[in-house]
Short mmCIF file of N, CA, C and O in Angstrom, two decimals:
data_model
loop_
_atom_site.label_atom_id
_atom_site.label_comp_id
_atom_site.label_asym_id
_atom_site.label_seq_id
_atom_site.Cartn_x
_atom_site.Cartn_y
_atom_site.Cartn_z
N MET A 400 -20.68 -50.27 -30.57
CA MET A 400 -21.26 -49.00 -30.20
C MET A 400 -20.69 -47.89 -31.09
O MET A 400 -19.51 -47.85 -31.33
N THR A 401 -21.56 -47.01 -31.53
CA THR A 401 -21.09 -45.91 -32.37
C THR A 401 -20.54 -44.79 -31.50
O THR A 401 -20.83 -44.69 -30.31
N GLY A 402 -19.80 -43.87 -32.13
CA GLY A 402 -19.15 -42.79 -31.41
C GLY A 402 -20.06 -41.61 -31.09
O GLY A 402 -19.75 -40.79 -30.25
N SER A 403 -21.23 -41.52 -31.72
CA SER A 403 -22.10 -40.37 -31.52
C SER A 403 -23.02 -40.57 -30.30
O SER A 403 -23.61 -41.62 -30.13
N ARG A 404 -23.11 -39.56 -29.49
CA ARG A 404 -24.01 -39.60 -28.33
C ARG A 404 -25.37 -38.99 -28.64
O ARG A 404 -26.29 -39.08 -27.86
N LEU A 405 -25.46 -38.30 -29.77
CA LEU A 405 -26.70 -37.63 -30.13
C LEU A 405 -27.76 -38.63 -30.56
O LEU A 405 -27.46 -39.59 -31.26
N PRO A 406 -29.00 -38.41 -30.15
CA PRO A 406 -30.07 -39.27 -30.65
C PRO A 406 -30.23 -39.04 -32.15
O PRO A 406 -29.84 -38.00 -32.68
N SER A 407 -30.81 -40.00 -32.83
CA SER A 407 -30.93 -39.90 -34.29
C SER A 407 -31.79 -38.71 -34.71
O SER A 407 -31.64 -38.19 -35.80
N ALA A 408 -32.70 -38.25 -33.85
CA ALA A 408 -33.58 -37.14 -34.20
C ALA A 408 -33.13 -35.82 -33.58
O ALA A 408 -33.93 -34.95 -33.29
N ALA A 409 -31.84 -35.66 -33.34
CA ALA A 409 -31.33 -34.44 -32.73
C ALA A 409 -31.55 -33.24 -33.65
O ALA A 409 -31.48 -33.35 -34.87
N LEU A 410 -31.86 -32.10 -33.05
CA LEU A 410 -32.09 -30.88 -33.81
C LEU A 410 -30.77 -30.25 -34.22
O LEU A 410 -29.79 -30.31 -33.48
N SER A 411 -30.78 -29.60 -35.36
CA SER A 411 -29.61 -28.81 -35.75
C SER A 411 -29.59 -27.56 -34.88
O SER A 411 -30.58 -27.24 -34.21
N LEU A 412 -28.50 -26.84 -34.89
CA LEU A 412 -28.40 -25.62 -34.09
C LEU A 412 -29.49 -24.63 -34.51
O LEU A 412 -30.14 -24.02 -33.66
N LYS A 413 -29.68 -24.48 -35.81
CA LYS A 413 -30.69 -23.55 -36.31
C LYS A 413 -32.09 -23.94 -35.84
O LYS A 413 -32.87 -23.09 -35.40
N GLN A 414 -32.39 -25.22 -35.90
CA GLN A 414 -33.70 -25.71 -35.45
C GLN A 414 -33.86 -25.51 -33.95
O GLN A 414 -34.92 -25.12 -33.47
N PHE A 415 -32.80 -25.76 -33.21
CA PHE A 415 -32.84 -25.58 -31.76
C PHE A 415 -33.13 -24.12 -31.40
O PHE A 415 -33.97 -23.83 -30.55
N LEU A 416 -32.42 -23.20 -32.06
CA LEU A 416 -32.61 -21.78 -31.78
C LEU A 416 -34.01 -21.33 -32.16
O LEU A 416 -34.64 -20.54 -31.43
N GLN A 417 -34.51 -21.84 -33.28
CA GLN A 417 -35.86 -21.50 -33.70
C GLN A 417 -36.88 -22.03 -32.69
O GLN A 417 -37.84 -21.33 -32.34
N ARG A 418 -36.66 -23.23 -32.21
CA ARG A 418 -37.56 -23.83 -31.22
C ARG A 418 -37.56 -23.00 -29.94
O ARG A 418 -38.62 -22.74 -29.36
N GLN A 419 -36.39 -22.56 -29.50
CA GLN A 419 -36.30 -21.74 -28.30
C GLN A 419 -37.05 -20.42 -28.49
O GLN A 419 -37.71 -19.93 -27.56
N LYS A 420 -36.95 -19.85 -29.67
CA LYS A 420 -37.64 -18.60 -29.97
C LYS A 420 -39.16 -18.80 -29.90
O LYS A 420 -39.89 -18.00 -29.31
N VAL A 421 -39.64 -19.88 -30.49
CA VAL A 421 -41.08 -20.19 -30.49
C VAL A 421 -41.56 -20.40 -29.06
O VAL A 421 -42.60 -19.87 -28.66
N LEU A 422 -40.81 -21.18 -28.28
CA LEU A 422 -41.20 -21.41 -26.89
C LEU A 422 -41.22 -20.11 -26.09
O LEU A 422 -42.09 -19.91 -25.24
N GLY A 423 -40.27 -19.24 -26.35
CA GLY A 423 -40.24 -17.94 -25.67
C GLY A 423 -41.45 -17.09 -26.01
O GLY A 423 -42.05 -16.46 -25.13
N ILE A 424 -41.82 -17.08 -27.27
CA ILE A 424 -43.02 -16.33 -27.69
C ILE A 424 -44.25 -16.91 -27.01
O ILE A 424 -45.10 -16.18 -26.51
N TYR A 425 -44.34 -18.24 -26.98
CA TYR A 425 -45.48 -18.91 -26.35
C TYR A 425 -45.57 -18.55 -24.86
O TYR A 425 -46.64 -18.18 -24.36
N ARG A 426 -44.45 -18.61 -24.16
CA ARG A 426 -44.44 -18.25 -22.74
C ARG A 426 -44.84 -16.79 -22.53
O ARG A 426 -45.62 -16.48 -21.62
N ASN A 427 -44.29 -15.89 -23.35
CA ASN A 427 -44.64 -14.47 -23.22
C ASN A 427 -46.11 -14.25 -23.51
O ASN A 427 -46.76 -13.42 -22.86
N MET A 428 -46.65 -14.98 -24.48
CA MET A 428 -48.06 -14.84 -24.80
C MET A 428 -48.91 -15.28 -23.60
O MET A 428 -49.86 -14.59 -23.22
N LEU A 429 -48.57 -16.41 -23.00
CA LEU A 429 -49.33 -16.87 -21.84
C LEU A 429 -49.20 -15.91 -20.66
O LEU A 429 -50.19 -15.65 -19.95
N ARG A 430 -48.02 -15.36 -20.46
CA ARG A 430 -47.83 -14.37 -19.38
C ARG A 430 -48.68 -13.13 -19.63
O ARG A 430 -49.29 -12.58 -18.70
N THR A 431 -48.72 -12.69 -20.88
CA THR A 431 -49.50 -11.50 -21.22
C THR A 431 -50.99 -11.80 -21.06
O THR A 431 -51.74 -10.96 -20.56
N ILE A 432 -51.41 -12.97 -21.48
CA ILE A 432 -52.83 -13.35 -21.37
C ILE A 432 -53.26 -13.38 -19.91
O ILE A 432 -54.40 -13.03 -19.60
N ARG A 433 -52.36 -13.76 -19.01
CA ARG A 433 -52.70 -13.76 -17.58
C ARG A 433 -53.10 -12.38 -17.07
O ARG A 433 -53.77 -12.25 -16.06
N GLN A 434 -52.68 -11.32 -17.77
CA GLN A 434 -52.98 -9.95 -17.35
C GLN A 434 -54.35 -9.47 -17.84
O GLN A 434 -54.79 -8.39 -17.44
N VAL A 435 -55.01 -10.25 -18.69
CA VAL A 435 -56.33 -9.85 -19.19
C VAL A 435 -57.30 -9.90 -18.01
O VAL A 435 -57.40 -10.92 -17.32
N PRO A 436 -58.03 -8.80 -17.78
CA PRO A 436 -58.87 -8.73 -16.58
C PRO A 436 -60.08 -9.67 -16.59
O PRO A 436 -60.45 -10.22 -15.56
N ASP A 437 -60.70 -9.88 -17.73
CA ASP A 437 -61.92 -10.69 -17.79
C ASP A 437 -61.58 -12.18 -17.92
O ASP A 437 -60.84 -12.58 -18.81
N GLU A 438 -62.14 -12.98 -17.03
CA GLU A 438 -61.85 -14.42 -17.00
C GLU A 438 -62.25 -15.12 -18.31
O GLU A 438 -61.50 -15.96 -18.82
N ALA A 439 -63.40 -14.77 -18.86
CA ALA A 439 -63.86 -15.41 -20.11
C ALA A 439 -62.91 -15.07 -21.26
O ALA A 439 -62.57 -15.95 -22.06
N ASP A 440 -62.48 -13.82 -21.33
CA ASP A 440 -61.53 -13.42 -22.38
C ASP A 440 -60.19 -14.13 -22.20
O ASP A 440 -59.57 -14.56 -23.16
N ARG A 441 -59.77 -14.24 -20.94
CA ARG A 441 -58.51 -14.92 -20.64
C ARG A 441 -58.56 -16.38 -21.10
O ARG A 441 -57.64 -16.87 -21.74
N LYS A 442 -59.66 -17.03 -20.78
CA LYS A 442 -59.82 -18.44 -21.17
C LYS A 442 -59.84 -18.58 -22.69
O LYS A 442 -59.19 -19.48 -23.24
N TYR A 443 -60.59 -17.70 -23.36
CA TYR A 443 -60.66 -17.74 -24.82
C TYR A 443 -59.28 -17.56 -25.44
O TYR A 443 -58.88 -18.32 -26.32
N LEU A 444 -58.54 -16.55 -24.97
CA LEU A 444 -57.21 -16.27 -25.53
C LEU A 444 -56.21 -17.39 -25.24
O LEU A 444 -55.40 -17.75 -26.10
N ARG A 445 -56.29 -17.95 -24.04
CA ARG A 445 -55.39 -19.05 -23.69
C ARG A 445 -55.65 -20.26 -24.60
O ARG A 445 -54.72 -20.87 -25.12
N ASN A 446 -56.93 -20.58 -24.80
CA ASN A 446 -57.27 -21.70 -25.68
C ASN A 446 -56.88 -21.42 -27.12
O ASN A 446 -56.38 -22.30 -27.82
N TRP A 447 -57.08 -20.18 -27.57
CA TRP A 447 -56.70 -19.80 -28.93
C TRP A 447 -55.19 -19.97 -29.14
O TRP A 447 -54.76 -20.57 -30.12
N ALA A 448 -54.39 -19.45 -28.19
CA ALA A 448 -52.94 -19.55 -28.31
C ALA A 448 -52.51 -21.02 -28.30
O ALA A 448 -51.70 -21.45 -29.13
N ARG A 449 -53.06 -21.78 -27.38
CA ARG A 449 -52.70 -23.20 -27.28
C ARG A 449 -53.02 -23.94 -28.58
O ARG A 449 -52.19 -24.70 -29.09
N GLU A 450 -54.20 -23.70 -29.14
CA GLU A 450 -54.60 -24.36 -30.39
C GLU A 450 -53.70 -23.96 -31.55
O GLU A 450 -53.32 -24.81 -32.36
N GLU A 451 -53.38 -22.67 -31.65
CA GLU A 451 -52.53 -22.20 -32.75
C GLU A 451 -51.14 -22.84 -32.70
O GLU A 451 -50.63 -23.31 -33.71
N PHE A 452 -50.55 -22.86 -31.52
CA PHE A 452 -49.22 -23.44 -31.40
C PHE A 452 -49.27 -24.96 -31.59
O PHE A 452 -48.39 -25.53 -32.21
N GLN A 453 -50.32 -25.59 -31.07
CA GLN A 453 -50.46 -27.04 -31.22
C GLN A 453 -50.66 -27.42 -32.69
O GLN A 453 -50.09 -28.39 -33.16
N THR A 454 -51.45 -26.63 -33.41
CA THR A 454 -51.72 -26.90 -34.82
C THR A 454 -50.44 -26.86 -35.64
O THR A 454 -50.25 -27.67 -36.56
N ASN A 455 -49.57 -25.94 -35.32
CA ASN A 455 -48.35 -25.74 -36.11
C ASN A 455 -47.13 -26.44 -35.52
O ASN A 455 -46.01 -26.21 -35.96
N LYS A 456 -47.35 -27.29 -34.55
CA LYS A 456 -46.27 -27.97 -33.83
C LYS A 456 -45.35 -28.77 -34.75
O LYS A 456 -44.14 -28.80 -34.55
N ASN A 457 -45.89 -29.39 -35.74
CA ASN A 457 -45.10 -30.28 -36.60
C ASN A 457 -44.65 -29.64 -37.91
O ASN A 457 -44.24 -30.35 -38.83
N ALA A 458 -44.73 -28.33 -37.99
CA ALA A 458 -44.30 -27.64 -39.22
C ALA A 458 -42.79 -27.83 -39.40
O ALA A 458 -42.02 -27.79 -38.43
N THR A 459 -42.38 -28.03 -40.66
CA THR A 459 -40.96 -28.24 -40.94
C THR A 459 -40.40 -27.25 -41.95
O THR A 459 -39.19 -27.07 -42.01
N ASP A 460 -41.26 -26.61 -42.73
CA ASP A 460 -40.81 -25.65 -43.74
C ASP A 460 -40.26 -24.40 -43.05
O ASP A 460 -40.99 -23.71 -42.33
N GLU A 461 -38.99 -24.11 -43.27
CA GLU A 461 -38.34 -23.00 -42.56
C GLU A 461 -38.98 -21.65 -42.86
O GLU A 461 -39.11 -20.82 -41.96
N ASP A 462 -39.37 -21.42 -44.12
CA ASP A 462 -40.01 -20.15 -44.46
C ASP A 462 -41.36 -20.02 -43.76
O ASP A 462 -41.70 -18.95 -43.24
N ALA A 463 -42.12 -21.10 -43.72
CA ALA A 463 -43.42 -21.07 -43.04
C ALA A 463 -43.24 -20.83 -41.55
O ALA A 463 -44.00 -20.07 -40.94
N ILE A 464 -42.23 -21.45 -40.97
CA ILE A 464 -41.98 -21.27 -39.53
C ILE A 464 -41.59 -19.83 -39.25
O ILE A 464 -42.08 -19.22 -38.28
N ARG A 465 -40.74 -19.24 -40.08
CA ARG A 465 -40.36 -17.83 -39.90
C ARG A 465 -41.58 -16.93 -39.99
O ARG A 465 -41.74 -15.98 -39.20
N MET A 466 -42.47 -17.22 -40.95
CA MET A 466 -43.69 -16.43 -41.10
C MET A 466 -44.58 -16.56 -39.86
O MET A 466 -45.11 -15.57 -39.35
N MET A 467 -44.70 -17.78 -39.34
CA MET A 467 -45.53 -18.00 -38.15
C MET A 467 -44.93 -17.30 -36.93
O MET A 467 -45.66 -16.76 -36.09
N ILE A 468 -43.59 -17.29 -36.82
CA ILE A 468 -42.94 -16.58 -35.72
C ILE A 468 -43.25 -15.09 -35.80
O ILE A 468 -43.57 -14.45 -34.81
N THR A 469 -43.18 -14.53 -37.02
CA THR A 469 -43.48 -13.11 -37.22
C THR A 469 -44.93 -12.82 -36.86
O THR A 469 -45.22 -11.84 -36.16
N GLN A 470 -45.85 -13.67 -37.29
CA GLN A 470 -47.27 -13.47 -36.98
C GLN A 470 -47.52 -13.56 -35.48
O GLN A 470 -48.25 -12.74 -34.91
N ALA A 471 -46.91 -14.53 -34.82
CA ALA A 471 -47.09 -14.69 -33.37
C ALA A 471 -46.54 -13.48 -32.62
O ALA A 471 -47.15 -12.99 -31.67
N THR A 472 -45.39 -12.99 -33.08
CA THR A 472 -44.80 -11.81 -32.45
C THR A 472 -45.71 -10.60 -32.62
O THR A 472 -45.91 -9.82 -31.68
N ASN A 473 -46.29 -10.45 -33.80
CA ASN A 473 -47.22 -9.35 -34.06
C ASN A 473 -48.47 -9.46 -33.18
O ASN A 473 -48.93 -8.47 -32.61
N HIS A 474 -49.01 -10.68 -33.07
CA HIS A 474 -50.18 -10.88 -32.20
C HIS A 474 -49.85 -10.53 -30.75
O HIS A 474 -50.66 -9.89 -30.06
N LEU A 475 -48.67 -10.94 -30.31
CA LEU A 475 -48.25 -10.65 -28.94
C LEU A 475 -48.13 -9.14 -28.72
O LEU A 475 -48.61 -8.62 -27.71
N GLU A 476 -47.53 -8.43 -29.66
CA GLU A 476 -47.39 -6.98 -29.53
C GLU A 476 -48.75 -6.29 -29.50
O GLU A 476 -48.97 -5.37 -28.69
N VAL A 477 -49.68 -6.72 -30.34
CA VAL A 477 -51.02 -6.13 -30.36
C VAL A 477 -51.71 -6.37 -29.02
O VAL A 477 -52.34 -5.47 -28.46
N LEU A 478 -51.59 -7.58 -28.51
CA LEU A 478 -52.22 -7.90 -27.22
C LEU A 478 -51.62 -7.05 -26.10
O LEU A 478 -52.35 -6.50 -25.27
N GLN A 479 -50.30 -6.90 -26.09
CA GLN A 479 -49.65 -6.08 -25.07
C GLN A 479 -50.07 -4.62 -25.16
O GLN A 479 -50.32 -3.97 -24.15
N LYS A 480 -50.16 -4.10 -26.38
CA LYS A 480 -50.58 -2.71 -26.56
C LYS A 480 -52.03 -2.52 -26.14
O LYS A 480 -52.38 -1.51 -25.53
N SER A 481 -52.88 -3.49 -26.46
CA SER A 481 -54.29 -3.39 -26.06
C SER A 481 -54.43 -3.39 -24.54
O SER A 481 -55.23 -2.62 -23.99
N LEU A 482 -53.66 -4.23 -23.88
CA LEU A 482 -53.72 -4.25 -22.42
C LEU A 482 -53.20 -2.95 -21.82
O LEU A 482 -53.76 -2.44 -20.85
N ALA A 483 -52.13 -2.41 -22.41
CA ALA A 483 -51.59 -1.14 -21.91
C ALA A 483 -52.62 -0.02 -22.07
O ALA A 483 -52.78 0.81 -21.18
N LEU A 484 -53.32 -0.02 -23.21
CA LEU A 484 -54.34 1.01 -23.43
C LEU A 484 -55.51 0.83 -22.47
O LEU A 484 -56.08 1.82 -21.99
N ALA A 485 -55.88 -0.39 -22.20
CA ALA A 485 -57.00 -0.66 -21.30
C ALA A 485 -56.68 -0.21 -19.88
O ALA A 485 -57.58 0.23 -19.15
N ARG A 486 -55.41 -0.30 -19.50
CA ARG A 486 -55.01 0.11 -18.15
C ARG A 486 -54.94 1.63 -17.99
O ARG A 486 -55.09 2.14 -16.90
N SER A 487 -54.70 2.33 -19.09
CA SER A 487 -54.51 3.79 -18.98
C SER A 487 -55.81 4.54 -19.00
O SER A 487 -56.86 4.07 -19.14
#
């Protein structure tokens, strides 16, 4: 038996933190989408977010992942601002 308890595909600390950040953005996006008043728009946005994250699930290039995190954060901010404006 070897001394390591980690599975062979264990994430590095940097990868783990990046994954947590992506999951947090995804959760916040879904929470924000739940606030959209129109059911059809909500469904469209939920499917769009799911497809985007699913498409990029296996990305490994760190620069590309950072760019996608920035884009997702920007999309989330725009959606939040649009909802705030719609409520006012």
